[in-house]
mmCIF file of C-alpha atoms in Angstrom:
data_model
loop_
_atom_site.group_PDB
_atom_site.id
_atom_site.type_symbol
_atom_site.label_atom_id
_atom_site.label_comp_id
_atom_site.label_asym_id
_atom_site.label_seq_id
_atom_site.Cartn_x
_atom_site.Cartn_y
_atom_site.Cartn_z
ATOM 1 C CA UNK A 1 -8.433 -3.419 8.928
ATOM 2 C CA UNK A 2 -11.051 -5.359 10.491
ATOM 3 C CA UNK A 3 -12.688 -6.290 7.222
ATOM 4 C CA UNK A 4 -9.632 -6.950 5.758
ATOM 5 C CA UNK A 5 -8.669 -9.674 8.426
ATOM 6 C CA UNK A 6 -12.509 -11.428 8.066
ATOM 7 C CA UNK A 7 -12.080 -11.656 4.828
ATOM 8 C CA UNK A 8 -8.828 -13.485 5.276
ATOM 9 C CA UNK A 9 -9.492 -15.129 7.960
ATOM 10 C CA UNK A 10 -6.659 -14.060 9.570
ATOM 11 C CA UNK A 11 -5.398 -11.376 11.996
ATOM 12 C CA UNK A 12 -2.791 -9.973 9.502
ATOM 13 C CA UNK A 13 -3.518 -6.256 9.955
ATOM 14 C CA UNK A 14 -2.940 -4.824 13.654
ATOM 15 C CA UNK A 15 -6.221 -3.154 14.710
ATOM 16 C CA UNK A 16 -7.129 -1.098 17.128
ATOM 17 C CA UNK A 17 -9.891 1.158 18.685
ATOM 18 C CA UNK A 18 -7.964 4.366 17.462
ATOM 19 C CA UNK A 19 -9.453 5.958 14.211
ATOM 20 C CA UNK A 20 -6.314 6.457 11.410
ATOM 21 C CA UNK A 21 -4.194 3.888 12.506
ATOM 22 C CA UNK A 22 -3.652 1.996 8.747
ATOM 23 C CA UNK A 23 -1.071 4.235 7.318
ATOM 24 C CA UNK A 24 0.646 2.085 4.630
ATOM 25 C CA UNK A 25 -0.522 -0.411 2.221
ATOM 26 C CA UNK A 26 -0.516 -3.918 3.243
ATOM 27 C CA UNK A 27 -1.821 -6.703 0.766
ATOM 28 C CA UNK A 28 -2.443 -10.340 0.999
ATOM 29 C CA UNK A 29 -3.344 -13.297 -1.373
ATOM 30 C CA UNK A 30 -7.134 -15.006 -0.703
ATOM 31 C CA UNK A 31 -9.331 -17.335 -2.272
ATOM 32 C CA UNK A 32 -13.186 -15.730 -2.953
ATOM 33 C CA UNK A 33 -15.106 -18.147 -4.658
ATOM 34 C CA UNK A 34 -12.833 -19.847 -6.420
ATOM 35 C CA UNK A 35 -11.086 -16.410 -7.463
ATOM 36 C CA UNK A 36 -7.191 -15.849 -6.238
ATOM 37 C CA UNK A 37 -7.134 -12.334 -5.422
ATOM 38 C CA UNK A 38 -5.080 -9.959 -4.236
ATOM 39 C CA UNK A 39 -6.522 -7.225 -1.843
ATOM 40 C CA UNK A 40 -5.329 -3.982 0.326
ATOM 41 C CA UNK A 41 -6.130 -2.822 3.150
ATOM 42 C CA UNK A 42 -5.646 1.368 3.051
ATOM 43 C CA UNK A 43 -5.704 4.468 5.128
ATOM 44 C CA UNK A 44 -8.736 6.288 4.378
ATOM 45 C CA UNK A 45 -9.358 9.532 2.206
ATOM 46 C CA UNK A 46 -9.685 12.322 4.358
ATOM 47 C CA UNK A 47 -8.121 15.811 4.298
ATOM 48 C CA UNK A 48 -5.744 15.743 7.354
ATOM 49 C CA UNK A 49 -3.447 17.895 8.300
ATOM 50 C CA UNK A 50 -0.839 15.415 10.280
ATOM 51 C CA UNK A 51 1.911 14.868 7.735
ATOM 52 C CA UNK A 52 1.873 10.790 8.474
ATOM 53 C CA UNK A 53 -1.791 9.973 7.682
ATOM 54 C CA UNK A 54 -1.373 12.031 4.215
ATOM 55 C CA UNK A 55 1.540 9.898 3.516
ATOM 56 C CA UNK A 56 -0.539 7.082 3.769
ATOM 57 C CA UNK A 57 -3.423 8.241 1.976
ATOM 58 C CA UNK A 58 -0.960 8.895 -0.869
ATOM 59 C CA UNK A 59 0.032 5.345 -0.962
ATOM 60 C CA UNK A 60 -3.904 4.920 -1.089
ATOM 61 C CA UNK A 61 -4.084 6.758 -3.946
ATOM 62 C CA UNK A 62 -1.511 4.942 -5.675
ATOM 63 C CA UNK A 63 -3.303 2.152 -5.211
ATOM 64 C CA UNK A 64 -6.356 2.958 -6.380
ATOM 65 C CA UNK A 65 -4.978 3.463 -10.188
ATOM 66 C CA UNK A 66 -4.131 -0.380 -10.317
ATOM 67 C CA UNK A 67 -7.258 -1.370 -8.338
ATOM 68 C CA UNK A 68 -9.785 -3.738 -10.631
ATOM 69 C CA UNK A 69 -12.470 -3.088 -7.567
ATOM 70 C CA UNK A 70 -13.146 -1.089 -4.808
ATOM 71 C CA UNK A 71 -14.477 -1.817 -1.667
ATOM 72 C CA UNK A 72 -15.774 1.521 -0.022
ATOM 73 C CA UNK A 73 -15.983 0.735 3.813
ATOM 74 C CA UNK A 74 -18.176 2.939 5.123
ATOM 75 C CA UNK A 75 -18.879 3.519 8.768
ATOM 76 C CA UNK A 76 -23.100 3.681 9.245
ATOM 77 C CA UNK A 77 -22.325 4.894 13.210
ATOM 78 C CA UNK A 78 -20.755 8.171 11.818
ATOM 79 C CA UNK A 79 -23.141 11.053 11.612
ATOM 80 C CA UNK A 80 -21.146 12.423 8.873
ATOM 81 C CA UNK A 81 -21.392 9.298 6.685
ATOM 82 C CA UNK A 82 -22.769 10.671 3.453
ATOM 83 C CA UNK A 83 -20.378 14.015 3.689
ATOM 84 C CA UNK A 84 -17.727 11.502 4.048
ATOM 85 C CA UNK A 85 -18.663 9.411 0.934
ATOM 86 C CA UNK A 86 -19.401 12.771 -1.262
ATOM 87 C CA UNK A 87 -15.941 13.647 -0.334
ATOM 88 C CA UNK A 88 -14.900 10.085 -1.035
ATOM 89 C CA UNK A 89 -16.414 10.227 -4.870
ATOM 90 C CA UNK A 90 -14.723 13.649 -5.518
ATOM 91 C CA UNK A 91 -11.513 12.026 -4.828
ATOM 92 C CA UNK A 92 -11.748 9.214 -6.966
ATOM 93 C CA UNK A 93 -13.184 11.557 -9.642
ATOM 94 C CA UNK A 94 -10.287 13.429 -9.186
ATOM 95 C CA UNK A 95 -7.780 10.483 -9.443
ATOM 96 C CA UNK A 96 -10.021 8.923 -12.847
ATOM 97 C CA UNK A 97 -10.937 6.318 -11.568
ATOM 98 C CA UNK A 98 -14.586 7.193 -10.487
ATOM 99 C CA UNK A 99 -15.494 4.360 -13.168
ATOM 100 C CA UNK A 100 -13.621 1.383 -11.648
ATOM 101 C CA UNK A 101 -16.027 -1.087 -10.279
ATOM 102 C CA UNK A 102 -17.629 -0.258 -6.109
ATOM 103 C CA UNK A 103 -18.744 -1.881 -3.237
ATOM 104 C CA UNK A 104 -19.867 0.098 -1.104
ATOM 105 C CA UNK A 105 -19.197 -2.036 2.140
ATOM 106 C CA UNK A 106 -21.249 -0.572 4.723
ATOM 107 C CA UNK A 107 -19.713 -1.530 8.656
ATOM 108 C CA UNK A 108 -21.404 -1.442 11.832
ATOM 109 C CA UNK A 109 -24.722 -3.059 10.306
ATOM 110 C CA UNK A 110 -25.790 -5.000 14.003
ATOM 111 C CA UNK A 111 -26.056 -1.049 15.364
ATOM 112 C CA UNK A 112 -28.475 0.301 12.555
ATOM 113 C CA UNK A 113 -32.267 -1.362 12.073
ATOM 114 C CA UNK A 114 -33.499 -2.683 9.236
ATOM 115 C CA UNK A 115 -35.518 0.179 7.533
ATOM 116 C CA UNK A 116 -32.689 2.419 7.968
ATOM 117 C CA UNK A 117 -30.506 -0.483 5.900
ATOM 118 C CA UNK A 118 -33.331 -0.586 3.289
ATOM 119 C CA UNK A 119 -33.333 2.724 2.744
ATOM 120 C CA UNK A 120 -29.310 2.813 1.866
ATOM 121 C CA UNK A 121 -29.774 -0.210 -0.368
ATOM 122 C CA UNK A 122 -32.086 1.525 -2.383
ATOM 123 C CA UNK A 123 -30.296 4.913 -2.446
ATOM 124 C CA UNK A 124 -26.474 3.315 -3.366
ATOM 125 C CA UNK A 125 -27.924 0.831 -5.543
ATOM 126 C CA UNK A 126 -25.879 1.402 -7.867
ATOM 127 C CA UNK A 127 -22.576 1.024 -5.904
ATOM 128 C CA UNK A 128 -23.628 -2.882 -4.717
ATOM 129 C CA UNK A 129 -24.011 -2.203 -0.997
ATOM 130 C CA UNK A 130 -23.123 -4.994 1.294
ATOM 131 C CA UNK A 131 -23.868 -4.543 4.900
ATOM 132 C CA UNK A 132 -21.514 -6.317 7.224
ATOM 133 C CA UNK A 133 -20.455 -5.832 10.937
ATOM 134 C CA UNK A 134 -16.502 -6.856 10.719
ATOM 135 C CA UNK A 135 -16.242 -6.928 14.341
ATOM 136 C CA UNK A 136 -19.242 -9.570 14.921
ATOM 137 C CA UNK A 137 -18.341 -11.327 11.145
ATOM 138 C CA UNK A 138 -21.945 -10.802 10.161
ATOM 139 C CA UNK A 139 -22.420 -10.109 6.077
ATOM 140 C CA UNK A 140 -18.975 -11.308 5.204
ATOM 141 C CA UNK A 141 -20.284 -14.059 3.166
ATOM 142 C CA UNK A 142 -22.178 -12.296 1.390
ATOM 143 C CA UNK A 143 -19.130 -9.467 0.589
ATOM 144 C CA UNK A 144 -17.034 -11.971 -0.729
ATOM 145 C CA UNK A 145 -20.151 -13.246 -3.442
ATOM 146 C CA UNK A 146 -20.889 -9.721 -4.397
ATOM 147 C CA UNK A 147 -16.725 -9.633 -4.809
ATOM 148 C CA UNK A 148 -16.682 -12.133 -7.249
ATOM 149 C CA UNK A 149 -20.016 -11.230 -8.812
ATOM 150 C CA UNK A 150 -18.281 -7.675 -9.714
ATOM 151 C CA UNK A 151 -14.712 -9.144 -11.017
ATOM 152 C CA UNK A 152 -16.617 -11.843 -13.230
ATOM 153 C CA UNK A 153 -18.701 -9.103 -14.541
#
């Protein structure tokens, strides 16, 4: 949610320290380089076992079948990052849509150093990493150009 308000520019999603807090869809209108687009802000997919969060990770998954791109936010401070984005890809494999268009927007970039962030640029290749810390604003510019970039083809 804290991406989704820097790249609006806006606070239009509540956020707060507490993980699983997004639980329904909420979408807003922005200008990215000259593209009007409209993007989401989601709860995450995770298995769960409190009935609210899987409610909102359904909505997610509705979502996904209409999305033209994804933007994967990915926390580099969790220890389980690449279980969690293994478990990520199996979902959208599951839901068919494992060939729409990624980013995989990695968060928390000012607490990781560079090698480390060289390293997962050349492992997701393939998935145009950005690395941006929402809560500092650092990297945004430079989501929003690899944004257009993938929706211009």
């Amino acid at each position: 949610s804290t991406l989704f308000n820097r790249i609006l520019r806006k606070e239009r999603a509540i956020v707060t320290a507490e993980a699983g807090t997004t639980r329904d869809v909420i979408s807003e209108k922005t200008l990215v380089d000259g593209l009007v687009l409209e993007i989401s802000d989601t709860a995450g997919l995770a298995e769960t076992t409190q009935l609210i969060e899987a409610m909102g990770m359904e909505k997610t998954r509705q979502k996904l079948l209409d999305a033209d791109l994804i933007i994967h936010v990915i926390d580099l401070s969790d220890r389980y990052m690449g279980d969690k984005i293994s478990e990520v890809e199996d979902i959208l494999r599951q839901l068919g849509v494992d060939q729409t268009p990624k980013i995989y927007a990695f968060n928390k970039c000012d607490r990781v150093k560079r090698p480390a962030l060289a390293r997962l640029t050349e492992k997701y290749a393939s998935m145009t990493p950005a690395f941006v810390s929402a809560l500092k604003g650092e990297g945004i510019k430079e989501l929003k150009r690899l944004i257009a970039k993938r929706l211009q083809g």
